[in-house]
XYZ file of N, CA and C in Angstrom:
783
model
N 38.520 -41.104 63.126
C 38.598 -40.372 61.858
C 37.195 -40.150 61.313
N 36.865 -38.924 60.918
C 35.516 -38.634 60.401
C 35.216 -39.441 59.149
N 33.952 -39.787 58.994
C 33.544 -40.509 57.793
C 32.634 -39.639 56.938
N 32.507 -40.012 55.682
C 31.599 -39.338 54.755
C 30.496 -40.308 54.389
N 29.262 -39.904 54.625
C 28.119 -40.792 54.415
C 27.224 -40.262 53.298
N 26.835 -41.151 52.422
C 25.876 -40.839 51.374
C 24.479 -41.237 51.846
N 23.561 -40.287 51.866
C 22.165 -40.581 52.186
C 21.394 -40.643 50.878
N 20.899 -41.814 50.558
C 20.178 -41.989 49.302
C 18.829 -42.641 49.591
N 17.784 -41.845 49.486
C 16.456 -42.325 49.849
C 15.752 -42.998 48.685
N 16.190 -42.738 47.475
C 15.643 -43.429 46.301
C 16.622 -44.524 45.912
N 16.283 -45.752 46.236
C 17.215 -46.839 46.013
C 16.480 -48.078 45.534
N 17.031 -48.718 44.547
C 16.436 -49.936 44.004
C 17.290 -51.164 44.289
N 18.578 -50.943 44.555
C 19.474 -52.071 44.742
C 20.533 -51.700 45.778
N 20.468 -52.320 46.947
C 21.434 -52.038 48.009
C 22.863 -52.312 47.561
N 23.069 -53.450 46.929
C 24.412 -53.863 46.535
C 25.021 -52.873 45.558
N 24.252 -52.484 44.544
C 24.744 -51.524 43.551
C 24.995 -50.160 44.192
N 24.084 -49.752 45.084
C 24.235 -48.463 45.755
C 25.521 -48.424 46.574
N 25.785 -49.495 47.314
C 26.990 -49.551 48.131
C 28.246 -49.532 47.267
N 28.236 -50.297 46.189
C 29.396 -50.330 45.301
C 29.658 -48.963 44.680
N 28.595 -48.318 44.173
C 28.758 -47.010 43.536
C 29.242 -45.963 44.531
N 28.724 -46.018 45.748
C 29.137 -45.041 46.757
C 30.601 -45.217 47.127
N 31.046 -46.457 47.210
C 32.451 -46.714 47.509
C 33.343 -46.265 46.361
N 32.862 -46.428 45.136
C 33.607 -45.929 43.976
C 33.736 -44.411 44.041
N 32.715 -43.762 44.625
C 32.728 -42.312 44.779
C 33.407 -41.877 46.070
N 34.029 -42.845 46.764
C 34.846 -42.604 47.960
C 34.042 -42.259 49.211
N 32.772 -42.634 49.242
C 32.002 -42.516 50.478
C 32.339 -43.705 51.376
N 32.348 -43.453 52.675
C 32.692 -44.496 53.634
C 31.487 -45.331 54.017
N 30.338 -44.647 54.166
C 29.124 -45.266 54.681
C 27.950 -44.831 53.805
N 26.906 -45.665 53.773
C 25.682 -45.322 53.045
C 24.498 -45.430 53.998
N 23.635 -44.425 53.987
C 22.385 -44.467 54.757
C 21.247 -44.737 53.777
N 20.520 -45.825 54.024
C 19.476 -46.253 53.097
C 18.223 -46.636 53.882
N 17.046 -46.572 53.240
C 15.811 -46.983 53.917
C 15.855 -48.457 54.273
N 15.294 -48.802 55.423
C 15.258 -50.202 55.822
C 14.215 -50.982 55.021
N 13.206 -50.278 54.480
C 12.208 -50.970 53.661
C 12.673 -51.046 52.215
N 12.017 -51.881 51.445
C 12.376 -52.026 50.035
C 11.207 -51.692 49.129
N 10.471 -50.656 49.493
C 9.260 -50.312 48.757
C 9.545 -49.898 47.318
N 10.780 -49.476 47.048
C 11.125 -49.078 45.680
C 11.605 -50.250 44.832
N 11.647 -51.430 45.424
C 12.122 -52.595 44.686
C 11.226 -53.784 44.979
N 10.149 -53.893 44.270
C 9.185 -54.956 44.503
C 9.674 -56.311 44.018
N 10.790 -56.335 43.289
C 11.290 -57.607 42.789
C 12.037 -58.391 43.857
N 12.407 -57.711 44.957
C 13.136 -58.384 46.021
C 12.159 -59.110 46.924
N 12.398 -60.384 47.117
C 11.526 -61.166 47.984
C 12.193 -61.312 49.337
N 11.792 -60.495 50.289
C 12.407 -60.505 51.605
C 11.762 -61.505 52.536
N 12.407 -61.670 53.684
C 11.860 -62.564 54.703
C 10.563 -62.001 55.236
N 10.500 -60.673 55.335
C 9.290 -60.013 55.768
C 8.870 -59.022 54.686
N 7.604 -58.754 54.607
C 7.077 -57.856 53.588
C 7.733 -56.486 53.685
N 8.172 -55.974 52.551
C 8.762 -54.647 52.430
C 10.094 -54.487 53.146
N 10.721 -55.572 53.582
C 12.028 -55.478 54.214
C 13.048 -56.259 53.389
N 14.250 -55.696 53.253
C 15.279 -56.371 52.487
C 15.762 -57.623 53.208
N 16.047 -58.698 52.471
C 16.586 -59.901 53.090
C 18.037 -59.699 53.517
N 18.451 -60.407 54.543
C 19.802 -60.251 55.065
C 20.862 -60.831 54.134
N 20.452 -61.651 53.184
C 21.409 -62.354 52.336
C 22.003 -61.512 51.213
N 21.490 -60.313 50.987
C 21.991 -59.523 49.862
C 23.344 -58.884 50.155
N 23.711 -58.794 51.454
C 25.013 -58.258 51.832
C 25.623 -59.142 52.912
N 26.944 -59.249 52.952
C 27.589 -59.978 54.048
C 27.462 -59.193 55.354
N 27.594 -59.878 56.472
C 27.397 -59.239 57.775
C 28.363 -58.079 58.003
N 29.576 -58.183 57.477
C 30.551 -57.105 57.656
C 30.059 -55.809 57.013
N 29.395 -55.925 55.867
C 28.863 -54.739 55.190
C 27.694 -54.152 55.970
N 26.793 -55.018 56.435
C 25.650 -54.522 57.219
C 26.132 -53.769 58.458
N 27.151 -54.296 59.113
C 27.596 -53.724 60.388
C 28.431 -52.465 60.231
N 29.218 -52.380 59.177
C 30.199 -51.307 59.076
C 29.976 -50.301 57.955
N 29.109 -50.637 57.000
C 28.961 -49.775 55.836
C 27.555 -49.216 55.645
N 26.603 -49.681 56.454
C 25.209 -49.315 56.240
C 24.599 -48.679 57.485
N 23.917 -47.553 57.302
C 23.044 -46.961 58.319
C 21.616 -47.153 57.823
N 20.790 -47.772 58.634
C 19.418 -48.075 58.231
C 18.475 -46.960 58.673
N 17.785 -46.370 57.707
C 16.842 -45.288 58.003
C 15.451 -45.870 58.228
N 14.878 -45.605 59.382
C 13.534 -46.069 59.676
C 12.533 -45.289 58.827
N 11.385 -45.892 58.576
C 10.378 -45.289 57.695
C 10.008 -43.883 58.154
N 9.967 -42.979 57.202
C 9.745 -41.572 57.515
C 8.295 -41.260 57.856
N 7.368 -42.160 57.502
C 5.960 -41.893 57.769
C 5.503 -42.437 59.121
N 6.427 -42.937 59.919
C 6.085 -43.397 61.264
C 5.708 -42.201 62.134
N 4.579 -42.316 62.825
C 4.128 -41.248 63.729
C 3.575 -41.882 64.999
N 4.478 -42.263 65.865
C 4.097 -42.963 67.095
C 3.426 -42.056 68.110
N 3.434 -40.753 67.854
C 2.790 -39.803 68.762
C 1.575 -39.138 68.134
N 1.008 -39.789 67.132
C -0.176 -39.259 66.473
C -1.363 -39.232 67.426
N -2.214 -38.233 67.278
C -3.439 -38.171 68.069
C -4.472 -39.172 67.576
N -4.289 -39.661 66.355
C -5.175 -40.669 65.801
C -4.752 -42.051 66.314
N -5.621 -42.707 67.023
C -5.296 -43.977 67.675
C -4.837 -45.040 66.686
N -5.540 -45.145 65.565
C -5.196 -46.162 64.577
C -3.838 -45.886 63.945
N -3.583 -44.628 63.593
C -2.292 -44.277 63.005
C -1.170 -44.534 64.005
N -1.407 -44.182 65.265
C -0.385 -44.403 66.289
C -0.081 -45.887 66.461
N -1.115 -46.704 66.505
C -0.925 -48.136 66.677
C -0.174 -48.747 65.496
N -0.549 -48.364 64.272
C 0.130 -48.878 63.080
C 1.589 -48.430 63.054
N 1.841 -47.212 63.480
C 3.211 -46.697 63.522
C 4.051 -47.461 64.535
N 3.465 -47.748 65.686
C 4.180 -48.514 66.705
C 4.548 -49.901 66.190
N 3.606 -50.528 65.503
C 3.870 -51.862 64.956
C 4.973 -51.819 63.894
N 4.923 -50.801 63.032
C 5.942 -50.654 61.993
C 7.307 -50.399 62.612
N 7.353 -49.517 63.613
C 8.617 -49.201 64.280
C 9.223 -50.440 64.929
N 8.408 -51.181 65.664
C 8.911 -52.372 66.339
C 9.402 -53.417 65.336
N 8.689 -53.550 64.219
C 9.095 -54.506 63.186
C 10.423 -54.096 62.555
N 10.572 -52.804 62.255
C 11.793 -52.341 61.612
C 12.985 -52.400 62.570
N 12.771 -52.073 63.836
C 13.852 -52.162 64.815
C 14.296 -53.616 64.989
N 13.326 -54.513 65.025
C 13.642 -55.926 65.160
C 14.463 -56.423 63.976
N 14.074 -55.985 62.769
C 14.802 -56.414 61.583
C 16.190 -55.775 61.523
N 16.305 -54.533 61.963
C 17.610 -53.869 62.010
C 18.552 -54.605 62.955
N 18.017 -55.056 64.087
C 18.826 -55.804 65.043
C 19.284 -57.134 64.457
N 18.455 -57.699 63.576
C 18.821 -58.954 62.916
C 19.928 -58.722 61.882
N 19.839 -57.602 61.167
C 20.812 -57.310 60.116
C 22.152 -56.855 60.676
N 22.110 -56.157 61.811
C 23.325 -55.551 62.345
C 23.517 -55.921 63.813
N 24.785 -56.090 64.194
C 25.109 -56.270 65.600
C 25.602 -54.928 66.123
N 24.773 -54.277 66.934
C 25.116 -52.950 67.477
C 25.399 -51.951 66.354
N 24.574 -52.006 65.295
C 24.741 -51.089 64.178
C 24.024 -49.767 64.420
N 23.735 -49.066 63.335
C 23.129 -47.742 63.427
C 21.799 -47.700 62.684
N 20.802 -47.101 63.329
C 19.557 -46.763 62.653
C 19.376 -45.251 62.762
N 18.689 -44.684 61.773
C 18.443 -43.244 61.757
C 16.947 -42.988 61.784
N 16.526 -42.032 62.608
C 15.119 -41.664 62.710
C 15.024 -40.148 62.657
N 13.983 -39.649 62.021
C 13.830 -38.209 61.842
C 12.796 -37.634 62.815
N 13.140 -36.495 63.441
C 12.185 -35.749 64.249
C 11.575 -34.654 63.379
N 10.235 -34.612 63.323
C 9.553 -33.636 62.464
C 8.779 -32.593 63.246
N 8.638 -32.811 64.554
C 7.978 -31.837 65.411
C 8.365 -32.115 66.853
N 7.748 -31.423 67.795
C 8.135 -31.547 69.199
C 7.544 -32.773 69.880
N 6.544 -33.401 69.290
C 5.832 -34.498 69.943
C 6.491 -35.834 69.634
N 7.369 -36.274 70.514
C 8.112 -37.512 70.277
C 8.244 -38.366 71.543
N 7.339 -38.160 72.494
C 7.432 -38.870 73.774
C 7.317 -40.383 73.593
N 6.313 -40.803 72.850
C 6.108 -42.233 72.646
C 7.223 -42.829 71.792
N 7.679 -42.083 70.803
C 8.783 -42.538 69.960
C 10.032 -42.781 70.804
N 10.337 -41.839 71.694
C 11.510 -41.982 72.557
C 11.365 -43.196 73.468
N 10.173 -43.415 73.981
C 9.929 -44.557 74.872
C 10.156 -45.876 74.142
N 9.598 -45.986 72.948
C 9.708 -47.227 72.185
C 11.144 -47.503 71.754
N 11.848 -46.476 71.325
C 13.238 -46.660 70.917
C 14.110 -47.054 72.110
N 13.890 -46.401 73.244
C 14.676 -46.709 74.439
C 14.457 -48.144 74.888
N 13.233 -48.615 74.714
C 12.881 -49.962 75.157
C 13.397 -51.032 74.201
N 13.407 -50.731 72.917
C 13.624 -51.780 71.916
C 15.001 -51.790 71.275
N 15.645 -50.645 71.197
C 16.866 -50.566 70.407
C 18.034 -51.263 71.093
N 18.817 -51.996 70.333
C 19.990 -52.680 70.854
C 21.281 -52.048 70.348
N 21.190 -51.369 69.229
C 22.356 -50.718 68.663
C 22.374 -49.237 68.980
N 22.692 -48.438 67.987
C 22.812 -46.986 68.150
C 21.754 -46.272 67.318
N 21.306 -45.135 67.825
C 20.280 -44.338 67.153
C 20.865 -42.993 66.750
N 20.725 -42.651 65.482
C 21.082 -41.318 64.999
C 19.782 -40.559 64.767
N 19.597 -39.479 65.493
C 18.388 -38.677 65.380
C 18.627 -37.556 64.376
N 17.855 -37.554 63.321
C 17.986 -36.572 62.242
C 17.030 -35.414 62.500
N 17.569 -34.192 62.530
C 16.747 -33.028 62.848
C 17.330 -31.803 62.148
N 16.483 -30.858 61.840
C 16.968 -29.617 61.220
C 17.889 -28.864 62.172
N 18.897 -28.207 61.631
C 19.827 -27.447 62.461
C 19.140 -26.256 63.113
N 18.273 -25.597 62.370
C 17.590 -24.413 62.897
C 16.179 -24.331 62.346
N 15.338 -23.616 63.062
C 13.965 -23.423 62.615
C 13.936 -22.478 61.423
N 12.986 -22.663 60.508
C 12.835 -21.720 59.400
C 12.658 -20.294 59.910
N 13.231 -19.342 59.193
C 13.171 -17.944 59.640
C 11.740 -17.467 59.830
N 10.815 -17.958 59.014
C 9.413 -17.543 59.136
C 8.824 -17.938 60.479
N 9.332 -19.026 61.066
C 8.827 -19.468 62.357
C 9.615 -18.875 63.516
N 10.837 -18.407 63.243
C 11.641 -17.803 64.289
C 11.132 -16.427 64.689
N 10.374 -15.777 63.795
C 9.909 -14.423 64.073
C 9.128 -14.334 65.377
N 8.486 -15.424 65.763
C 7.665 -15.395 66.965
C 8.430 -15.549 68.251
N 9.735 -15.937 68.193
C 10.441 -16.133 69.450
C 11.853 -15.559 69.447
N 12.080 -14.500 68.664
C 13.377 -13.851 68.664
C 13.314 -12.574 69.471
N 14.471 -12.112 69.910
C 14.547 -10.883 70.685
C 14.641 -11.165 72.169
N 15.387 -10.331 72.886
C 15.592 -10.537 74.309
C 14.298 -10.471 75.101
N 13.395 -9.622 74.680
C 12.143 -9.463 75.415
C 11.318 -10.747 75.400
N 11.563 -11.584 74.402
C 10.771 -12.810 74.265
C 11.442 -14.015 74.910
N 12.634 -13.809 75.450
C 13.445 -14.942 75.885
C 12.719 -15.846 76.866
N 12.087 -15.257 77.868
C 11.404 -16.059 78.881
C 9.930 -16.272 78.578
N 9.322 -15.305 77.915
C 7.879 -15.344 77.687
C 7.477 -16.386 76.657
N 8.324 -16.629 75.690
C 7.901 -17.466 74.569
C 8.604 -18.820 74.523
N 8.886 -19.390 75.702
C 9.541 -20.692 75.723
C 8.671 -21.767 75.085
N 7.367 -21.648 75.277
C 6.466 -22.620 74.662
C 6.504 -22.522 73.146
N 6.610 -21.290 72.644
C 6.688 -21.101 71.196
C 7.996 -21.667 70.666
N 9.080 -21.463 71.413
C 10.369 -22.009 71.017
C 10.309 -23.531 70.905
N 9.748 -24.167 71.920
C 9.687 -25.624 71.925
C 8.804 -26.155 70.808
N 7.869 -25.340 70.346
C 6.970 -25.748 69.273
C 7.683 -25.798 67.930
N 8.531 -24.799 67.672
C 9.093 -24.655 66.331
C 10.602 -24.872 66.236
N 11.310 -24.828 67.331
C 12.763 -24.896 67.276
C 13.247 -26.347 67.388
N 13.879 -26.890 66.339
C 14.369 -28.272 66.375
C 15.338 -28.545 67.517
N 16.036 -27.512 67.959
C 16.942 -27.662 69.105
C 16.177 -28.156 70.332
N 15.010 -27.598 70.556
C 14.185 -27.994 71.700
C 13.586 -29.384 71.485
N 13.259 -29.720 70.235
C 12.757 -31.075 69.966
C 13.809 -32.103 70.385
N 15.044 -31.845 69.959
C 16.130 -32.763 70.283
C 16.385 -32.828 71.783
N 16.444 -31.694 72.469
C 16.741 -31.673 73.899
C 15.693 -32.460 74.678
N 14.446 -32.304 74.295
C 13.372 -33.046 74.967
C 13.495 -34.535 74.675
N 13.720 -34.873 73.420
C 13.847 -36.278 73.028
C 15.026 -36.927 73.750
N 16.150 -36.249 73.795
C 17.349 -36.781 74.438
C 17.100 -37.037 75.926
N 16.399 -36.110 76.557
C 16.079 -36.274 77.979
C 15.170 -37.479 78.194
N 14.220 -37.683 77.279
C 13.284 -38.804 77.401
C 13.978 -40.157 77.239
N 15.134 -40.176 76.574
C 15.912 -41.412 76.457
C 16.894 -41.553 77.621
N 16.735 -40.672 78.605
C 17.626 -40.674 79.771
C 19.077 -40.447 79.366
N 19.239 -39.614 78.336
C 20.558 -39.236 77.829
C 21.416 -40.464 77.499
N 20.797 -41.410 76.848
C 21.485 -42.651 76.490
C 22.710 -42.363 75.628
N 23.836 -42.978 75.944
C 25.037 -42.791 75.116
C 24.895 -43.412 73.735
N 23.851 -44.221 73.538
C 23.603 -44.820 72.226
C 22.850 -43.880 71.291
N 22.378 -42.756 71.824
C 21.574 -41.816 71.035
C 22.412 -40.599 70.675
N 22.562 -40.351 69.377
C 23.305 -39.196 68.899
C 22.430 -38.414 67.926
N 22.878 -37.230 67.573
C 22.080 -36.375 66.699
C 22.891 -35.970 65.475
N 22.199 -35.870 64.342
C 22.803 -35.331 63.127
C 21.913 -34.186 62.664
N 22.504 -33.030 62.414
C 21.728 -31.843 62.077
C 21.765 -31.607 60.572
N 20.625 -31.214 60.047
C 20.474 -31.032 58.601
C 20.305 -29.559 58.270
N 21.131 -29.065 57.356
C 21.013 -27.669 56.945
C 20.042 -27.574 55.777
N 19.427 -26.407 55.665
C 18.485 -26.143 54.567
C 19.082 -25.065 53.674
N 19.064 -25.261 52.365
C 19.710 -24.310 51.452
C 19.264 -22.863 51.625
N 18.009 -22.666 52.038
C 17.481 -21.303 52.140
C 17.409 -20.776 53.565
N 18.004 -21.519 54.517
C 17.910 -21.119 55.922
C 19.299 -21.101 56.546
N 20.051 -20.030 56.318
C 21.408 -19.924 56.855
C 21.326 -19.670 58.364
N 21.922 -20.551 59.177
C 21.833 -20.382 60.631
C 22.789 -19.309 61.139
N 22.486 -18.796 62.316
C 23.393 -17.853 62.964
C 24.541 -18.620 63.609
N 25.566 -17.900 64.002
C 26.708 -18.514 64.669
C 26.262 -19.196 65.958
N 25.381 -18.550 66.686
C 24.887 -19.103 67.949
C 24.141 -20.416 67.715
N 23.357 -20.468 66.652
C 22.600 -21.682 66.347
C 23.526 -22.839 66.006
N 24.654 -22.537 65.384
C 25.627 -23.584 65.061
C 26.346 -24.057 66.321
N 26.825 -23.114 67.121
C 27.663 -23.446 68.272
C 26.928 -24.267 69.324
N 25.617 -24.054 69.481
C 24.903 -24.786 70.526
C 24.858 -26.286 70.243
N 24.963 -26.661 68.967
C 24.951 -28.077 68.627
C 26.282 -28.753 68.911
N 27.365 -27.987 68.950
C 28.685 -28.582 69.113
C 28.899 -29.160 70.502
N 28.048 -28.790 71.454
C 28.134 -29.348 72.791
C 27.293 -30.595 72.964
N 26.587 -30.989 71.912
C 25.731 -32.177 71.954
C 26.489 -33.404 71.436
N 25.965 -34.608 71.678
C 26.566 -35.814 71.088
C 26.287 -35.838 69.586
N 27.016 -35.008 68.863
C 26.752 -34.744 67.455
C 27.469 -35.751 66.568
N 26.683 -36.539 65.832
C 27.261 -37.507 64.911
C 27.776 -36.829 63.651
N 27.118 -35.718 63.253
C 27.583 -35.027 62.067
C 26.565 -34.035 61.549
N 26.783 -33.591 60.325
C 25.924 -32.594 59.698
C 25.536 -33.076 58.304
N 24.272 -32.846 57.947
C 23.749 -33.275 56.650
C 23.704 -32.077 55.696
N 24.267 -32.257 54.515
C 24.297 -31.205 53.496
C 23.586 -31.722 52.247
N 22.487 -31.091 51.842
C 21.803 -31.509 50.604
C 22.684 -31.248 49.383
N 22.670 -32.159 48.440
C 23.533 -32.028 47.262
C 23.204 -30.799 46.431
N 21.931 -30.331 46.502
C 21.557 -29.175 45.681
C 22.201 -27.876 46.166
N 22.857 -27.912 47.335
C 23.535 -26.715 47.821
C 24.836 -26.451 47.074
N 25.358 -27.465 46.405
C 26.621 -27.284 45.688
C 26.380 -26.552 44.372
N 27.283 -25.650 44.059
C 27.205 -24.889 42.817
C 28.500 -25.103 42.028
N 28.462 -24.777 40.748
C 29.650 -24.918 39.903
C 30.490 -23.639 39.968
N 31.788 -23.816 40.156
C 32.674 -22.650 40.144
C 33.158 -22.374 38.718
N 34.123 -21.500 38.589
C 34.601 -21.096 37.256
C 35.206 -22.263 36.487
N 35.671 -23.263 37.219
C 36.263 -24.438 36.580
C 35.266 -25.563 36.414
N 33.993 -25.244 36.571
C 32.915 -26.220 36.428
C 33.007 -27.330 37.485
N 33.480 -26.926 38.680
C 33.686 -27.875 39.770
C 32.678 -27.574 40.879
N 31.964 -28.590 41.371
C 30.955 -28.333 42.421
C 31.596 -27.910 43.737
N 31.174 -26.762 44.243
C 31.658 -26.247 45.525
C 30.478 -25.677 46.304
N 30.694 -25.465 47.576
C 29.667 -24.813 48.385
C 29.811 -23.302 48.281
N 28.703 -22.574 48.295
C 28.792 -21.110 48.315
C 29.592 -20.636 49.533
N 30.223 -19.498 49.418
C 31.076 -18.965 50.487
C 30.338 -18.869 51.813
N 29.085 -18.458 51.770
C 28.341 -18.276 53.010
C 28.183 -19.597 53.748
N 28.023 -20.682 52.997
C 27.876 -21.991 53.632
C 29.214 -22.565 54.060
N 30.272 -22.222 53.365
C 31.600 -22.648 53.811
C 31.906 -22.051 55.189
N 31.511 -20.805 55.389
C 31.765 -20.155 56.680
C 30.914 -20.759 57.786
N 29.724 -21.261 57.437
C 28.858 -21.907 58.425
C 29.412 -23.265 58.830
N 29.840 -24.046 57.849
C 30.228 -25.431 58.097
C 31.648 -25.588 58.616
N 32.429 -24.518 58.607
C 33.813 -24.627 59.045
C 33.920 -25.067 60.499
N 32.963 -24.690 61.326
C 32.998 -25.104 62.737
C 32.874 -26.615 62.870
N 32.036 -27.232 62.043
C 31.886 -28.689 62.080
C 33.151 -29.378 61.572
N 33.771 -28.788 60.553
C 35.006 -29.356 60.012
C 36.108 -29.312 61.062
N 36.240 -28.177 61.732
C 37.290 -28.021 62.731
C 37.093 -28.932 63.934
N 35.846 -29.311 64.206
C 35.551 -30.235 65.294
C 35.588 -31.694 64.829
N 35.993 -31.902 63.587
C 36.148 -33.249 63.009
C 34.845 -34.043 63.044
N 33.752 -33.375 62.724
C 32.467 -34.045 62.666
C 32.284 -34.744 61.317
N 31.432 -35.754 61.313
C 31.158 -36.486 60.083
C 30.249 -35.670 59.178
N 30.355 -35.933 57.881
C 29.498 -35.250 56.917
C 28.634 -36.259 56.172
N 27.371 -35.885 56.009
C 26.397 -36.677 55.275
C 25.938 -35.851 54.084
N 25.832 -36.461 52.922
C 25.352 -35.767 51.728
C 24.085 -36.460 51.249
N 22.986 -35.714 51.190
C 21.747 -36.269 50.651
C 21.725 -36.049 49.145
N 21.331 -37.072 48.430
C 21.336 -36.979 46.980
C 20.338 -37.963 46.406
N 20.161 -37.910 45.101
C 19.311 -38.866 44.404
C 20.194 -39.779 43.576
N 19.636 -40.878 43.134
C 20.423 -41.838 42.366
C 20.888 -41.273 41.030
N 20.255 -40.186 40.565
C 20.620 -39.600 39.272
C 21.689 -38.523 39.391
N 22.141 -38.233 40.620
C 23.140 -37.192 40.825
C 24.502 -37.704 40.365
N 25.015 -37.130 39.298
C 26.284 -37.604 38.740
C 27.481 -36.877 39.332
N 27.243 -35.955 40.261
C 28.352 -35.169 40.818
C 28.667 -35.560 42.255
N 28.211 -36.721 42.698
C 28.393 -37.115 44.095
C 29.866 -37.162 44.498
N 30.682 -37.633 43.592
C 32.102 -37.840 43.930
C 32.794 -36.538 44.281
N 32.397 -35.474 43.635
C 33.073 -34.193 43.877
C 32.739 -33.612 45.244
N 31.634 -34.040 45.812
C 31.270 -33.525 47.128
C 32.302 -33.929 48.173
N 32.931 -35.075 47.973
C 33.927 -35.547 48.919
C 35.079 -34.556 49.040
N 35.585 -34.077 47.908
C 36.707 -33.158 47.933
C 36.351 -31.864 48.643
N 35.084 -31.420 48.495
C 34.670 -30.189 49.134
C 34.671 -30.320 50.645
N 34.392 -31.537 51.163
C 34.271 -31.724 52.601
C 35.495 -32.372 53.217
N 36.524 -32.655 52.453
C 37.703 -33.310 52.984
C 38.521 -32.328 53.806
């Protein structure tokens, strides 16, 4: 059965966040593994939440741990790369301590992820959800659209198209069954039908919808614009999971559930 996940990157209290999300009928919560927004928490390791704030059942079944977004294990800068590797290994180790075969989420921001894939394949014991944009911004697609460009501009495609980032990353993990992908839509970048359908053949964990995409209808009820309903219907029909990104101040989170049910 598909689940509904709340992605909340601004968080001060895991326990309160989980309780509020469950009150809003979310099944799972995706939260940062670090506690940089809550300096009052004294963890076992610096900037990491202690395991005692939640019971093991909650860690394993209700929480997806998001690895730090500033990790760049493929940086050309040696010092940045080394620090990123150390941070990644520390966070993966702590995630393994908090969860038994749980889920961690990592974001792909460009095509260069060879070292990241190597480290995750070597270290991860649970499951990895790879977060990536569903489609490249239209401004970047201009360089590789059209039949005449199909073969000539493969390098350009791999540079800017998140689909190619994912395909390369997945191959580097030797197509591990523990590695899945979640695609994120952008409010101003409506994908084509072809761009949507190509993801449905992948090990797709679900689709991420930013909360700001919802608008109020005549009854003052948050709904998705018609154009986005037509885009997301393919994911609904395939019974994919839905993730909603929001901030802690979003008071309309609960209504998003009805829109995606």
